[in-house]
Tab-separated table of C-alpha atoms and ligand atoms in Angstrom:
chain	number	residue	atom	x	y	z
A	18	UNK	CA	0.250	64.535	40.020
A	19	UNK	CA	-0.770	64.064	36.403
A	20	UNK	CA	1.703	64.121	33.530
A	21	UNK	CA	1.738	67.384	31.558
A	22	UNK	CA	0.448	66.771	28.041
A	23	UNK	CA	3.360	66.510	25.630
A	24	UNK	CA	3.852	68.901	22.766
A	25	UNK	CA	1.755	71.635	21.273
A	26	UNK	CA	-1.786	71.362	20.015
A	27	UNK	CA	-1.736	70.607	16.307
A	28	UNK	CA	-4.224	73.362	15.426
A	29	UNK	CA	-2.015	75.899	17.206
A	30	UNK	CA	1.032	74.825	15.180
A	31	UNK	CA	-0.938	74.977	11.930
A	32	UNK	CA	-2.357	78.404	12.759
A	33	UNK	CA	1.108	79.732	13.520
A	34	UNK	CA	2.449	78.747	10.118
A	35	UNK	CA	-0.433	80.371	8.279
A	36	UNK	CA	-3.287	77.904	7.801
A	37	UNK	CA	-5.851	80.367	9.196
A	38	UNK	CA	-7.519	80.610	12.608
A	39	UNK	CA	-7.246	77.782	15.126
A	40	UNK	CA	-10.893	77.044	14.380
A	41	UNK	CA	-10.146	76.744	10.661
A	42	UNK	CA	-7.197	74.500	11.489
A	43	UNK	CA	-9.397	72.273	13.653
A	44	UNK	CA	-11.630	71.827	10.633
A	45	UNK	CA	-8.656	70.784	8.494
A	46	UNK	CA	-7.852	68.157	11.119
A	47	UNK	CA	-11.485	67.041	11.435
A	48	UNK	CA	-11.670	66.716	7.644
A	49	UNK	CA	-8.746	64.271	7.757
A	50	UNK	CA	-6.445	66.510	5.737
A	51	UNK	CA	-3.655	66.661	8.290
A	52	UNK	CA	-1.133	63.897	8.833
A	53	UNK	CA	1.491	63.508	11.533
A	54	UNK	CA	4.383	61.223	10.637
A	55	UNK	CA	2.336	59.890	7.750
A	56	UNK	CA	-0.819	59.083	9.743
A	57	UNK	CA	-4.076	61.000	9.647
A	58	UNK	CA	-4.244	63.127	12.789
A	59	UNK	CA	-7.193	63.194	15.187
A	60	UNK	CA	-8.524	66.331	16.824
A	61	UNK	CA	-6.749	66.912	20.122
A	62	UNK	CA	-3.457	65.598	18.776
A	63	UNK	CA	-0.334	67.209	20.181
A	64	UNK	CA	2.930	67.418	18.270
A	65	UNK	CA	6.520	68.407	18.750
A	66	UNK	CA	7.164	70.592	15.698
A	67	UNK	CA	10.921	69.959	16.032
A	68	UNK	CA	10.445	66.229	15.623
A	69	UNK	CA	7.080	65.357	14.123
A	70	UNK	CA	6.505	65.577	10.390
A	71	UNK	CA	3.261	67.452	9.897
A	72	UNK	CA	1.674	67.660	6.451
A	73	UNK	CA	-1.531	69.240	5.162
A	74	UNK	CA	-3.020	67.619	2.100
A	75	UNK	CA	0.199	65.663	1.681
A	76	UNK	CA	2.420	68.741	1.754
A	77	UNK	CA	4.846	69.177	4.668
A	78	UNK	CA	4.150	72.383	6.560
A	79	UNK	CA	7.871	72.948	6.443
A	80	UNK	CA	8.314	75.654	9.017
A	81	UNK	CA	10.023	74.228	12.059
A	82	UNK	CA	11.087	76.588	14.811
A	83	UNK	CA	14.612	77.825	14.239
A	84	UNK	CA	14.477	77.349	10.479
A	85	UNK	CA	14.758	80.491	8.398
A	86	UNK	CA	14.374	80.993	4.661
A	87	UNK	CA	15.538	84.228	3.069
A	88	UNK	CA	15.053	85.522	-0.444
A	89	UNK	CA	17.927	87.766	-1.546
A	90	UNK	CA	18.235	89.875	-4.657
A	91	UNK	CA	21.921	89.329	-5.295
A	92	UNK	CA	23.743	92.224	-6.918
A	93	UNK	CA	26.520	91.662	-9.467
A	94	UNK	CA	29.989	91.380	-7.924
A	95	UNK	CA	28.851	89.495	-4.822
A	96	UNK	CA	30.131	85.951	-4.499
A	97	UNK	CA	27.824	82.992	-3.713
A	98	UNK	CA	29.801	81.283	-0.964
A	99	UNK	CA	29.716	81.229	2.801
A	100	UNK	CA	33.215	82.771	2.974
A	101	UNK	CA	35.483	84.203	0.319
A	102	UNK	CA	39.241	83.928	0.515
A	103	UNK	CA	39.719	86.929	-1.797
A	104	UNK	CA	37.986	89.349	0.545
A	105	UNK	CA	35.014	89.916	-1.751
A	106	UNK	CA	31.531	90.512	-0.370
A	107	UNK	CA	29.610	87.255	-0.006
A	108	UNK	CA	25.879	86.656	-0.161
A	109	UNK	CA	25.777	85.609	3.502
A	110	UNK	CA	27.083	89.053	4.451
A	111	UNK	CA	23.944	90.585	2.967
A	112	UNK	CA	21.553	88.723	5.296
A	113	UNK	CA	21.406	88.463	9.119
A	114	UNK	CA	24.415	86.683	10.645
A	115	UNK	CA	22.283	84.629	13.066
A	116	UNK	CA	21.091	82.014	12.588
A	117	UNK	CA	23.784	81.030	10.137
A	118	UNK	CA	22.403	80.335	6.687
A	119	UNK	CA	23.904	79.090	3.451
A	120	UNK	CA	23.011	79.733	-0.182
A	121	UNK	CA	20.839	77.229	-2.073
A	122	UNK	CA	22.693	76.584	-5.318
A	123	UNK	CA	24.744	79.399	-6.747
A	124	UNK	CA	24.723	82.383	-9.019
A	125	UNK	CA	27.909	83.443	-10.822
A	126	UNK	CA	29.794	86.445	-9.512
A	127	UNK	CA	28.296	88.671	-12.195
A	128	UNK	CA	24.799	87.177	-12.177
A	129	UNK	CA	22.120	89.178	-10.412
A	130	UNK	CA	18.763	88.240	-9.023
A	131	UNK	CA	16.991	85.853	-6.739
A	132	UNK	CA	18.849	83.511	-4.436
A	133	UNK	CA	17.508	81.541	-1.491
A	134	UNK	CA	19.498	81.268	1.717
A	135	UNK	CA	18.461	78.978	4.521
A	136	UNK	CA	19.567	76.804	7.423
A	137	UNK	CA	17.023	74.184	6.288
A	138	UNK	CA	19.374	71.560	4.860
A	139	UNK	CA	16.618	69.205	3.821
A	140	UNK	CA	14.749	71.797	1.767
A	141	UNK	CA	17.997	73.141	0.282
A	142	UNK	CA	19.004	69.695	-0.884
A	143	UNK	CA	15.639	69.068	-2.525
A	144	UNK	CA	15.629	72.451	-4.292
A	145	UNK	CA	19.151	71.982	-5.615
A	146	UNK	CA	18.583	68.412	-6.792
A	147	UNK	CA	17.893	68.259	-10.550
A	148	UNK	CA	15.480	65.336	-10.116
A	149	UNK	CA	12.945	67.780	-8.671
A	150	UNK	CA	13.185	69.874	-11.822
A	151	UNK	CA	12.416	73.158	-10.143
A	152	UNK	CA	12.193	75.840	-12.820
A	153	UNK	CA	14.545	78.797	-12.730
A	154	UNK	CA	13.768	81.732	-14.949
A	155	UNK	CA	16.398	84.151	-16.221
A	156	UNK	CA	16.454	87.356	-18.206
A	157	UNK	CA	19.561	87.616	-20.335
A	158	UNK	CA	20.731	90.674	-22.156
A	159	UNK	CA	22.823	89.360	-25.030
A	160	UNK	CA	25.113	90.463	-27.809
A	161	UNK	CA	23.379	90.542	-31.177
A	162	UNK	CA	19.782	89.708	-32.018
A	163	UNK	CA	18.960	86.014	-31.649
A	164	UNK	CA	17.128	84.641	-34.672
A	165	UNK	CA	14.055	82.448	-34.386
A	166	UNK	CA	16.278	79.486	-35.142
A	167	UNK	CA	18.576	80.382	-32.249
A	168	UNK	CA	15.618	80.642	-29.856
A	169	UNK	CA	14.355	77.283	-31.129
A	170	UNK	CA	17.757	75.715	-30.404
A	171	UNK	CA	17.596	77.039	-26.840
A	172	UNK	CA	14.162	75.441	-26.485
A	173	UNK	CA	15.060	72.116	-27.994
A	174	UNK	CA	18.470	71.637	-26.384
A	175	UNK	CA	21.966	72.908	-26.994
A	176	UNK	CA	25.059	70.713	-27.196
A	177	UNK	CA	27.449	71.763	-24.458
A	178	UNK	CA	30.753	70.191	-23.394
A	179	UNK	CA	28.914	68.317	-20.618
A	180	UNK	CA	26.109	67.106	-22.885
A	181	UNK	CA	22.913	68.346	-24.493
A	182	UNK	CA	20.699	70.588	-22.388
A	183	UNK	CA	17.153	69.488	-21.587
A	184	UNK	CA	14.262	71.199	-23.372
A	185	UNK	CA	13.809	74.711	-21.986
A	186	UNK	CA	11.402	77.592	-22.347
A	187	UNK	CA	12.883	80.419	-24.366
A	188	UNK	CA	11.506	83.589	-25.865
A	189	UNK	CA	12.807	86.851	-27.251
A	190	UNK	CA	11.369	89.781	-25.290
A	191	UNK	CA	13.134	92.493	-27.290
A	192	UNK	CA	15.973	92.384	-29.832
A	193	UNK	CA	18.698	91.751	-27.209
A	194	UNK	CA	16.662	90.366	-24.332
A	195	UNK	CA	16.007	86.644	-23.912
A	196	UNK	CA	13.815	85.005	-21.307
A	197	UNK	CA	15.131	81.519	-20.598
A	198	UNK	CA	13.615	79.062	-18.138
A	199	UNK	CA	15.600	75.954	-17.293
A	200	UNK	CA	15.203	73.207	-14.754
A	201	UNK	CA	18.707	71.833	-14.711
A	202	UNK	CA	21.380	73.456	-12.604
A	203	UNK	CA	24.621	73.039	-14.483
A	204	UNK	CA	27.526	75.342	-13.932
A	205	UNK	CA	27.155	78.608	-15.931
A	206	UNK	CA	24.443	76.903	-17.938
A	207	UNK	CA	22.571	79.943	-19.216
A	208	UNK	CA	25.757	81.746	-20.223
A	209	UNK	CA	27.062	78.649	-22.016
A	210	UNK	CA	23.759	77.997	-23.816
A	211	UNK	CA	23.570	81.528	-25.137
A	212	UNK	CA	27.240	81.562	-26.078
A	213	UNK	CA	26.728	78.306	-27.971
A	214	UNK	CA	23.914	79.799	-30.072
A	215	UNK	CA	26.110	82.801	-30.875
A	216	UNK	CA	24.858	85.381	-28.387
A	217	UNK	CA	27.153	85.849	-25.392
A	218	UNK	CA	25.477	87.191	-22.267
A	219	UNK	CA	26.124	90.781	-21.273
A	220	UNK	CA	23.906	90.805	-18.209
A	221	UNK	CA	22.087	87.959	-16.488
A	222	UNK	CA	19.318	88.198	-13.903
A	223	UNK	CA	17.453	85.335	-12.230
A	224	UNK	CA	13.854	86.457	-11.810
A	225	UNK	CA	12.124	83.313	-10.556
A	226	UNK	CA	12.883	80.154	-8.576
A	227	UNK	CA	9.950	77.761	-8.981
A	228	UNK	CA	6.954	79.668	-7.616
A	229	UNK	CA	9.100	82.371	-5.978
A	230	UNK	CA	9.420	85.761	-7.700
A	231	UNK	CA	9.567	89.319	-6.417
A	232	UNK	CA	10.033	92.140	-8.914
A	233	UNK	CA	9.916	94.691	-6.081
A	234	UNK	CA	12.838	93.333	-4.093
A	235	UNK	CA	15.691	95.784	-4.751
A	236	UNK	CA	19.250	94.577	-5.489
A	237	UNK	CA	21.105	93.890	-2.237
A	238	UNK	CA	17.866	93.535	-0.256
A	239	UNK	CA	16.435	90.402	1.307
A	240	UNK	CA	13.220	89.310	2.997
A	241	UNK	CA	11.992	86.136	4.686
A	242	UNK	CA	9.872	83.817	2.573
A	243	UNK	CA	6.229	83.838	3.617
A	244	UNK	CA	4.460	80.689	4.735
A	245	UNK	CA	2.417	80.671	1.545
A	246	UNK	CA	5.618	80.820	-0.504
A	247	UNK	CA	7.155	77.967	1.469
A	248	UNK	CA	4.080	75.876	0.897
A	249	UNK	CA	4.113	76.712	-2.815
A	250	UNK	CA	7.758	75.662	-2.924
A	251	UNK	CA	6.953	72.361	-1.205
A	252	UNK	CA	4.118	71.809	-3.665
A	253	UNK	CA	6.391	72.509	-6.643
A	254	UNK	CA	8.995	70.075	-5.280
A	255	UNK	CA	6.360	67.393	-4.720
A	256	UNK	CA	4.834	67.890	-8.137
A	257	UNK	CA	7.422	69.054	-10.690
A	258	UNK	CA	6.140	70.810	-13.808
B	306	URA	N1	23.349	80.177	-15.417
B	306	URA	C1	24.484	80.898	-15.545
B	306	URA	O1	25.118	80.865	-16.582
B	306	URA	N2	24.875	81.636	-14.503
B	306	URA	C2	24.198	81.725	-13.342
B	306	URA	O2	24.608	82.428	-12.427
B	306	URA	C3	23.016	80.969	-13.234
B	306	URA	C4	22.614	80.205	-14.288
């Protein structure tokens, strides 16, 4: 009796996570673009997707069986924790209960907008870590009309109790509406920055996490991230702006 070949054919794994037909995936392998555990893979290679680290063009394919990645549009009044002792609705109650997922970073109780939830601890840690500098874009409705000088302060850095904020992207979209893009993740950072320049936030919505945006996702709704989005996220983490 011969031993059964171990694992799944590499081109089949790549095709499943969205790199095109098996034929196209064979070409990626033949072109030397695919690595397994850091080494260029040969055609005919078999892998265990649970164990082996597969990357295409240096970017991990990321989707291991059993891992899920959800994008939620969090409504105001929903708390970003896995369980709330005050009986309030939590973000994990808005997505499927199985497999168990946890939020990546947090949005304040009253902040709305995009939040990732996953059981992929490795990806979550890299997204949340400030060293990766993943951009997060917010729309803030504020009190008063920020002057040009106020917008410039937001861009250049604002002195907060926990230190000066890093340079950010800021623009005034209409008299009370600021678009602010930051890549740090300090507690209540956007609210504190705007408060500090004299324009407290009335409503705050996160509209983008790195390459992930979805203006059509309604509040309270969620969807899985697509393979292309996961790859874009990996690329953004590998190559911060
Ligand atoms: N900044 C804030 O002030 N609140 C959030 O929820 C997210 C970023």
